[in-house]
mmCIF file of C-alpha atoms and ligand atoms in Angstrom:
data_model
loop_
_atom_site.group_PDB
_atom_site.id
_atom_site.type_symbol
_atom_site.label_atom_id
_atom_site.label_comp_id
_atom_site.label_asym_id
_atom_site.label_seq_id
_atom_site.Cartn_x
_atom_site.Cartn_y
_atom_site.Cartn_z
ATOM 1 C CA MET S 1 1.652 -16.378 24.678
ATOM 2 C CA PRO S 2 0.848 -13.781 21.168
ATOM 3 C CA THR S 3 -1.715 -11.016 22.623
ATOM 4 C CA SER S 4 -5.020 -11.176 20.771
ATOM 5 C CA ARG S 5 -5.638 -8.599 17.863
ATOM 6 C CA ILE S 6 -9.041 -6.139 17.379
ATOM 7 C CA SER S 7 -9.939 -5.668 14.110
ATOM 8 C CA ARG S 8 -11.336 -2.225 12.522
ATOM 9 C CA ALA S 9 -13.535 -1.927 9.923
ATOM 10 C CA ARG S 10 -12.333 -0.501 7.315
ATOM 11 C CA ARG S 11 -13.393 1.861 3.919
ATOM 12 C CA TYR S 12 -11.584 0.561 1.122
ATOM 13 C CA LEU S 13 -11.919 1.656 -2.819
ATOM 14 C CA VAL S 14 -11.005 -1.076 -5.520
ATOM 15 C CA CYS S 15 -10.709 -0.721 -9.206
ATOM 16 C CA GLN S 16 -12.340 -3.660 -11.342
ATOM 17 C CA PRO S 17 -9.247 -5.330 -13.697
ATOM 18 C CA ARG S 18 -10.846 -5.160 -16.202
ATOM 19 C CA HIS S 19 -8.629 -3.929 -18.695
ATOM 20 C CA PHE S 20 -5.877 -4.522 -16.650
ATOM 21 C CA ASP S 21 -2.759 -6.229 -18.762
ATOM 22 C CA VAL S 22 1.516 -5.623 -19.153
ATOM 23 C CA HIS S 23 1.402 -3.251 -21.879
ATOM 24 C CA TYR S 24 3.911 -1.014 -21.417
ATOM 25 C CA ALA S 25 7.537 -2.197 -18.673
ATOM 26 C CA ILE S 26 7.558 0.581 -15.598
ATOM 27 C CA ASN S 27 9.499 -1.035 -12.841
ATOM 28 C CA PRO S 28 11.550 -4.295 -12.781
ATOM 29 C CA TRP S 29 8.741 -6.932 -12.575
ATOM 30 C CA MET S 30 7.215 -5.691 -15.968
ATOM 31 C CA ARG S 31 7.863 -6.956 -19.254
ATOM 32 C CA ASP S 32 6.769 -6.025 -22.209
ATOM 33 C CA ASP S 33 6.379 -9.808 -23.546
ATOM 34 C CA ALA S 34 4.687 -10.925 -20.143
ATOM 35 C CA GLN S 35 1.628 -12.570 -20.634
ATOM 36 C CA VAL S 36 -0.883 -12.527 -18.427
ATOM 37 C CA ASP S 37 -4.569 -14.938 -17.629
ATOM 38 C CA THR S 38 -6.838 -11.881 -17.436
ATOM 39 C CA ALA S 39 -9.359 -14.200 -17.024
ATOM 40 C CA LEU S 40 -7.540 -15.612 -13.807
ATOM 41 C CA ALA S 41 -6.394 -12.017 -12.698
ATOM 42 C CA GLY S 42 -10.302 -11.573 -12.425
ATOM 43 C CA ARG S 43 -11.142 -14.204 -10.731
ATOM 44 C CA GLN S 44 -7.942 -13.309 -8.537
ATOM 45 C CA TRP S 45 -8.735 -9.988 -7.470
ATOM 46 C CA GLN S 46 -12.832 -11.024 -6.793
ATOM 47 C CA THR S 47 -11.506 -13.044 -4.292
ATOM 48 C CA LEU S 48 -9.657 -10.371 -2.455
ATOM 49 C CA ILE S 49 -12.867 -7.944 -2.523
ATOM 50 C CA ASP S 50 -14.905 -11.093 -0.649
ATOM 51 C CA ALA S 51 -12.100 -11.564 1.784
ATOM 52 C CA TYR S 52 -12.156 -7.766 2.729
ATOM 53 C CA ARG S 53 -16.299 -7.916 2.605
ATOM 54 C CA ASP S 54 -15.961 -11.199 4.902
ATOM 55 C CA HIS S 55 -13.851 -10.041 7.270
ATOM 56 C CA GLY S 56 -16.531 -6.991 8.020
ATOM 57 C CA HIS S 57 -14.599 -4.036 5.585
ATOM 58 C CA GLU S 58 -16.767 -1.848 2.682
ATOM 59 C CA VAL S 59 -15.522 -1.718 -0.723
ATOM 60 C CA GLU S 60 -15.809 1.094 -3.202
ATOM 61 C CA THR S 61 -15.331 0.555 -6.304
ATOM 62 C CA VAL S 62 -14.217 3.160 -9.022
ATOM 63 C CA ALA S 63 -14.832 2.315 -13.383
ATOM 64 C CA PRO S 64 -11.914 0.958 -14.868
ATOM 65 C CA VAL S 65 -11.128 2.835 -17.999
ATOM 66 C CA PRO S 66 -9.772 1.406 -21.224
ATOM 67 C CA GLY S 67 -6.547 2.261 -22.020
ATOM 68 C CA LEU S 68 -5.288 2.333 -18.369
ATOM 69 C CA PRO S 69 -4.032 -0.862 -17.515
ATOM 70 C CA ASP S 70 -2.300 -0.249 -13.826
ATOM 71 C CA MET S 71 -5.849 1.640 -12.958
ATOM 72 C CA VAL S 72 -6.091 -1.664 -10.778
ATOM 73 C CA PHE S 73 -4.023 0.033 -8.268
ATOM 74 C CA ALA S 74 -6.076 2.409 -6.978
ATOM 75 C CA ALA S 75 -3.614 2.909 -3.409
ATOM 76 C CA ASN S 76 -1.509 5.131 -6.068
ATOM 77 C CA SER S 77 -3.714 7.869 -6.741
ATOM 78 C CA ALA S 78 -4.518 9.314 -3.417
ATOM 79 C CA LEU S 79 -3.563 9.598 0.257
ATOM 80 C CA THR S 80 -6.951 9.794 2.358
ATOM 81 C CA LEU S 81 -6.098 10.714 5.908
ATOM 82 C CA ALA S 82 -8.602 12.673 8.670
ATOM 83 C CA GLY S 83 -11.285 13.119 5.656
ATOM 84 C CA LYS S 84 -8.844 14.882 3.531
ATOM 85 C CA VAL S 85 -7.625 13.217 0.024
ATOM 86 C CA PHE S 86 -4.353 14.296 -1.229
ATOM 87 C CA GLY S 87 -4.214 13.512 -4.679
ATOM 88 C CA SER S 88 -1.632 11.550 -7.455
ATOM 89 C CA ARG S 89 0.725 12.632 -10.116
ATOM 90 C CA PHE S 90 2.644 10.211 -11.612
ATOM 91 C CA HIS S 91 6.159 9.302 -12.564
ATOM 92 C CA ALA S 92 4.884 7.534 -15.629
ATOM 93 C CA PRO S 93 3.890 9.224 -18.378
ATOM 94 C CA GLN S 94 1.431 6.104 -19.115
ATOM 95 C CA ARG S 95 -0.256 6.411 -15.994
ATOM 96 C CA ARG S 96 -1.006 9.714 -15.439
ATOM 97 C CA PRO S 97 -4.260 10.260 -16.318
ATOM 98 C CA GLU S 98 -5.285 7.947 -13.860
ATOM 99 C CA SER S 99 -5.466 11.275 -11.329
ATOM 100 C CA THR S 100 -8.448 12.806 -13.133
ATOM 101 C CA GLU S 101 -9.759 9.156 -12.959
ATOM 102 C CA TYR S 102 -10.085 9.009 -8.840
ATOM 103 C CA GLU S 103 -10.065 12.351 -8.256
ATOM 104 C CA THR S 104 -13.655 12.464 -10.565
ATOM 105 C CA TRP S 105 -14.655 9.767 -7.927
ATOM 106 C CA PHE S 106 -13.387 11.587 -5.245
ATOM 107 C CA LYS S 107 -15.241 14.617 -5.919
ATOM 108 C CA ALA S 108 -18.509 12.885 -6.682
ATOM 109 C CA ALA S 109 -17.899 11.325 -2.946
ATOM 110 C CA GLY S 110 -18.022 14.919 -1.278
ATOM 111 C CA TYR S 111 -14.308 15.258 -1.087
ATOM 112 C CA ASP S 112 -12.210 17.914 -2.261
ATOM 113 C CA VAL S 113 -8.937 16.700 -3.661
ATOM 114 C CA TYR S 114 -5.641 18.276 -3.633
ATOM 115 C CA GLN S 115 -3.590 18.020 -6.583
ATOM 116 C CA PRO S 116 -0.163 17.654 -5.741
ATOM 117 C CA GLU S 117 2.818 19.919 -8.056
ATOM 118 C CA SER S 118 5.114 17.419 -7.780
ATOM 119 C CA THR S 119 5.529 13.736 -9.098
ATOM 120 C CA CYS S 120 3.617 11.595 -5.970
ATOM 121 C CA GLU S 121 1.900 8.071 -5.793
ATOM 122 C CA GLY S 122 -0.641 8.297 -3.043
ATOM 123 C CA GLU S 123 -0.449 5.520 -0.676
ATOM 124 C CA GLY S 124 2.023 3.629 -2.815
ATOM 125 C CA ASP S 125 4.246 5.762 -1.454
ATOM 126 C CA LEU S 126 2.926 7.454 1.543
ATOM 127 C CA VAL S 127 1.798 5.100 4.671
ATOM 128 C CA PRO S 128 0.079 6.834 7.839
ATOM 129 C CA ALA S 129 2.032 5.759 10.508
ATOM 130 C CA GLY S 130 0.784 6.839 14.389
ATOM 131 C CA ARG S 131 1.550 9.979 14.200
ATOM 132 C CA TYR S 132 3.805 10.473 10.885
ATOM 133 C CA ILE S 133 3.298 10.040 7.818
ATOM 134 C CA LEU S 134 6.388 7.553 6.573
ATOM 135 C CA ALA S 135 7.586 8.685 2.817
ATOM 136 C CA GLY S 136 8.418 6.797 0.320
ATOM 137 C CA THR S 137 11.289 8.467 -2.712
ATOM 138 C CA GLY S 138 13.851 7.660 -4.987
ATOM 139 C CA PHE S 139 11.876 5.772 -7.866
ATOM 140 C CA ARG S 140 8.585 7.198 -7.953
ATOM 141 C CA THR S 141 6.849 10.428 -5.395
ATOM 142 C CA THR S 142 9.648 12.839 -4.521
ATOM 143 C CA ARG S 143 11.052 15.034 -1.873
ATOM 144 C CA GLU S 144 9.280 17.771 -2.411
ATOM 145 C CA ALA S 145 5.507 16.413 -2.545
ATOM 146 C CA HIS S 146 6.983 14.638 0.496
ATOM 147 C CA ALA S 147 7.110 18.672 1.858
ATOM 148 C CA GLU S 148 3.295 19.188 0.220
ATOM 149 C CA VAL S 149 2.255 16.259 2.378
ATOM 150 C CA GLN S 150 3.773 17.484 5.408
ATOM 151 C CA GLU S 151 1.892 20.902 4.646
ATOM 152 C CA PHE S 152 -1.793 19.871 3.535
ATOM 153 C CA PHE S 153 -2.508 17.152 6.789
ATOM 154 C CA GLY S 154 0.188 19.187 8.927
ATOM 155 C CA VAL S 155 1.387 15.577 10.128
ATOM 156 C CA PRO S 156 5.701 15.217 10.011
ATOM 157 C CA THR S 157 6.561 13.437 7.188
ATOM 158 C CA ILE S 158 9.610 11.097 7.654
ATOM 159 C CA GLY S 159 11.255 10.630 4.479
ATOM 160 C CA LEU S 160 12.641 7.108 3.896
ATOM 161 C CA ARG S 161 14.504 6.720 0.321
ATOM 162 C CA LEU S 162 14.209 3.515 -1.327
ATOM 163 C CA VAL S 163 17.165 2.054 -2.744
ATOM 164 C CA ASP S 164 16.719 -1.027 -4.914
ATOM 165 C CA PRO S 165 14.578 -0.819 -7.905
ATOM 166 C CA HIS S 166 12.191 -4.134 -7.124
ATOM 167 C CA PHE S 167 11.214 -2.177 -3.614
ATOM 168 C CA TYR S 168 9.885 0.681 -5.593
ATOM 169 C CA HIS S 169 7.551 1.980 -4.212
ATOM 170 C CA LEU S 170 7.128 2.220 0.021
ATOM 171 C CA ASP S 171 4.387 -0.185 -0.044
ATOM 172 C CA THR S 172 6.553 -2.641 -1.504
ATOM 173 C CA ALA S 173 8.889 -2.744 0.999
ATOM 174 C CA LEU S 174 6.741 -1.756 4.159
ATOM 175 C CA PHE S 175 3.086 -2.216 5.833
ATOM 176 C CA VAL S 176 1.447 -1.548 8.876
ATOM 177 C CA LEU S 177 0.057 -3.295 10.337
ATOM 178 C CA GLY S 178 -1.985 -1.886 13.993
ATOM 179 C CA ALA S 179 -2.942 1.421 14.275
ATOM 180 C CA PRO S 180 -1.684 3.085 17.296
ATOM 181 C CA GLY S 181 -4.694 3.737 20.400
ATOM 182 C CA GLU S 182 -6.164 0.584 18.513
ATOM 183 C CA PRO S 183 -7.119 -1.894 21.010
ATOM 184 C CA GLU S 184 -4.584 -4.354 21.744
ATOM 185 C CA GLU S 185 -4.218 -6.896 24.418
ATOM 186 C CA GLY S 186 -1.896 -6.513 27.441
ATOM 187 C CA ARG S 187 0.254 -3.138 25.774
ATOM 188 C CA GLU S 188 1.094 -1.064 27.959
ATOM 189 C CA SER S 189 0.329 2.919 26.971
ATOM 190 C CA GLU S 190 3.090 3.926 25.918
ATOM 191 C CA GLU S 191 3.776 1.365 23.639
ATOM 192 C CA ALA S 192 0.859 1.592 22.399
ATOM 193 C CA ALA S 193 1.824 5.084 21.493
ATOM 194 C CA GLU S 194 3.335 3.633 17.989
ATOM 195 C CA PRO S 195 1.809 0.789 14.941
ATOM 196 C CA THR S 196 3.785 -1.811 14.296
ATOM 197 C CA LEU S 197 4.800 -2.278 11.262
ATOM 198 C CA ALA S 198 6.674 -4.991 8.980
ATOM 199 C CA TYR S 199 9.241 -4.538 6.914
ATOM 200 C CA TYR S 200 12.102 -5.328 4.370
ATOM 201 C CA PRO S 201 15.289 -2.850 5.896
ATOM 202 C CA GLU S 202 17.763 -3.935 3.173
ATOM 203 C CA ALA S 203 15.222 -1.837 0.848
ATOM 204 C CA PHE S 204 16.023 0.947 2.404
ATOM 205 C CA SER S 205 19.258 3.243 2.534
ATOM 206 C CA SER S 206 21.087 2.721 5.547
ATOM 207 C CA GLY S 207 20.390 6.265 7.257
ATOM 208 C CA SER S 208 16.553 5.308 6.620
ATOM 209 C CA ARG S 209 17.217 2.024 7.751
ATOM 210 C CA GLU S 210 18.346 3.796 11.582
ATOM 211 C CA VAL S 211 15.129 6.147 11.383
ATOM 212 C CA LEU S 212 13.111 2.926 11.422
ATOM 213 C CA ARG S 213 14.870 1.061 13.592
ATOM 214 C CA ARG S 214 14.744 4.454 16.240
ATOM 215 C CA LEU S 215 11.268 4.936 15.341
ATOM 216 C CA PHE S 216 9.481 1.410 15.305
ATOM 217 C CA PRO S 217 11.727 -1.075 17.499
ATOM 218 C CA ASN S 218 9.545 -3.373 17.711
ATOM 219 C CA ALA S 219 8.842 -3.876 13.794
ATOM 220 C CA ILE S 220 9.205 -7.308 12.407
ATOM 221 C CA LEU S 221 11.541 -7.570 10.010
ATOM 222 C CA ALA S 222 10.768 -9.810 6.823
ATOM 223 C CA THR S 223 13.192 -11.610 4.791
ATOM 224 C CA ARG S 224 14.650 -10.734 1.060
ATOM 225 C CA ASP S 225 11.952 -13.874 -0.076
ATOM 226 C CA ASP S 226 9.832 -12.276 1.674
ATOM 227 C CA ALA S 227 9.607 -9.344 0.556
ATOM 228 C CA MET S 228 10.259 -10.143 -3.099
ATOM 229 C CA ALA S 229 6.882 -12.688 -2.798
ATOM 230 C CA PHE S 230 5.199 -9.014 -2.247
ATOM 231 C CA GLY S 231 4.637 -10.268 1.176
ATOM 232 C CA LEU S 232 4.920 -6.332 1.988
ATOM 233 C CA ASN S 233 1.891 -5.439 -0.170
ATOM 234 C CA SER S 234 -0.569 -6.646 2.923
ATOM 235 C CA VAL S 235 -2.884 -5.096 4.207
ATOM 236 C CA SER S 236 -4.050 -5.121 7.995
ATOM 237 C CA ASP S 237 -7.722 -4.288 9.287
ATOM 238 C CA GLY S 238 -5.425 -4.756 12.642
ATOM 239 C CA ARG S 239 -6.660 -7.654 13.895
ATOM 240 C CA HIS S 240 -6.742 -10.121 10.070
ATOM 241 C CA VAL S 241 -3.954 -9.556 7.407
ATOM 242 C CA PHE S 242 -4.472 -10.018 4.345
ATOM 243 C CA ILE S 243 -1.505 -11.370 2.566
ATOM 244 C CA ALA S 244 0.266 -13.139 -0.245
ATOM 245 C CA PRO S 245 0.753 -16.956 0.219
ATOM 246 C CA GLN S 246 3.914 -17.416 -0.881
ATOM 247 C CA ALA S 247 4.626 -15.048 1.963
ATOM 248 C CA THR S 248 5.454 -17.903 3.629
ATOM 249 C CA GLY S 249 8.323 -17.010 5.955
ATOM 250 C CA LEU S 250 6.411 -13.327 7.313
ATOM 251 C CA ILE S 251 3.346 -15.493 7.825
ATOM 252 C CA ASP S 252 4.660 -17.168 10.754
ATOM 253 C CA GLN S 253 5.938 -14.013 12.241
ATOM 254 C CA LEU S 254 2.344 -12.367 12.046
ATOM 255 C CA THR S 255 0.651 -15.564 13.570
ATOM 256 C CA ALA S 256 3.472 -15.387 16.302
ATOM 257 C CA ARG S 257 3.081 -11.750 16.896
ATOM 258 C CA GLY S 258 -1.036 -12.638 17.612
ATOM 259 C CA TYR S 259 -1.943 -11.573 13.943
ATOM 260 C CA VAL S 260 -4.510 -14.021 11.877
ATOM 261 C CA PRO S 261 -3.510 -13.720 8.560
ATOM 262 C CA VAL S 262 -5.454 -14.392 5.526
ATOM 263 C CA PRO S 263 -3.949 -15.415 2.007
ATOM 264 C CA VAL S 264 -4.635 -14.278 -0.870
ATOM 265 C CA ASP S 265 -3.534 -14.788 -4.178
ATOM 266 C CA LEU S 266 -2.739 -11.872 -6.347
ATOM 267 C CA SER S 267 0.052 -13.592 -8.403
ATOM 268 C CA GLU S 268 -1.015 -12.677 -12.066
ATOM 269 C CA PHE S 269 -0.966 -8.508 -10.407
ATOM 270 C CA HIS S 270 3.399 -9.111 -9.246
ATOM 271 C CA LYS S 271 4.048 -9.740 -13.172
ATOM 272 C CA ALA S 272 3.165 -5.114 -13.364
ATOM 273 C CA GLY S 273 4.799 -5.391 -10.183
ATOM 274 C CA GLY S 274 1.895 -4.762 -7.668
ATOM 275 C CA GLY S 275 0.032 -6.660 -5.037
ATOM 276 C CA ILE S 276 -2.973 -6.793 -3.007
ATOM 277 C CA LYS S 277 -1.920 -3.314 -0.903
ATOM 278 C CA CYS S 278 -1.457 -1.821 -5.092
ATOM 279 C CA CYS S 279 -4.928 -2.683 -5.226
ATOM 280 C CA THR S 280 -6.272 -1.157 -2.413
ATOM 281 C CA GLN S 281 -7.091 2.721 -1.302
ATOM 282 C CA GLU S 282 -8.005 3.203 2.165
ATOM 283 C CA ILE S 283 -10.611 5.660 2.872
ATOM 284 C CA ARG S 284 -9.761 7.246 6.426
ATOM 285 C CA PRO S 285 -12.673 9.178 7.570
HETATM 286 N N1 LIG T 301 2.776 -1.325 -12.393
HETATM 287 C C1 LIG T 301 1.867 -0.317 -11.647
HETATM 288 C C2 LIG T 301 3.590 0.454 -11.681
HETATM 289 O O1 LIG T 301 4.706 0.312 -12.319
HETATM 290 C C3 LIG T 301 2.096 -1.013 -10.286
HETATM 291 C C4 LIG T 301 1.706 -0.460 -9.268
HETATM 292 C C5 LIG T 301 2.186 -0.629 -7.898
HETATM 293 N N2 LIG T 301 1.626 0.294 -7.228
HETATM 294 C C6 LIG T 301 1.808 0.412 -5.482
HETATM 295 N N3 LIG T 301 1.135 0.691 -5.419
HETATM 296 N N4 LIG T 301 3.152 -0.171 -5.257
HETATM 297 O O2 LIG T 301 3.370 1.733 -11.378
#
């Protein structure tokens, strides 16, 4: 019998895709000649926002800026944890101005923002997971940035090497389903010390795969098909999992573990290499 999962209300920061398009190619999903249906993109994005609100989550918006087509990918702008904000420094020159736009929003919302010295793409590569921050590297965020993150938050930061360019950000290959300590019926207390993860093992170097296996032995392992469908670029509130409907195998695995998949199709954003999680910055109090 699957255990019953309990959701916790979240606060998300998002950016309307008014200027979203594919104008440059900085990951294997992007093509200079991509045809983006921007009206459809707008409707798909609104469906995601409505789904968050319908499930009790608070959604804040940062104003979109002309000439910054990837600004819709709010996850890359920062990592927020315990009310502290670690800002971003983008790898691609085309995206660098986004950092200031988000910093302005956070400052207006009353937060100080730490500006990283090394390349760091926020929650794209930094995933809080219980006692640790999991930190991706290999394509965007650097090892030096991981050290800055650990120093800033005082949380052990575990570097994980990504090896497949399709999964250039950690949040395309891994997500957290339920935070530890979140009540999950029928769980032993030690087990509850670690959150549940889902990830695609082949996206990682063999050493990093072994680290994940040791730290999260109960993780859900996704197939390449589900990963390529952006199934791991999902957002969980502990019970509901906002997930690409194309990730059918993973949806079945989640259901079997007692989670409630909420399919939201962001296919237009896949043309830029992004999905649900990429569009969502979680603000953690
Ligand atoms: N086109 C964007 C880039 O390559 C997509 C970012 C997706 N965001 C994410 N969190 N994975 O930078």
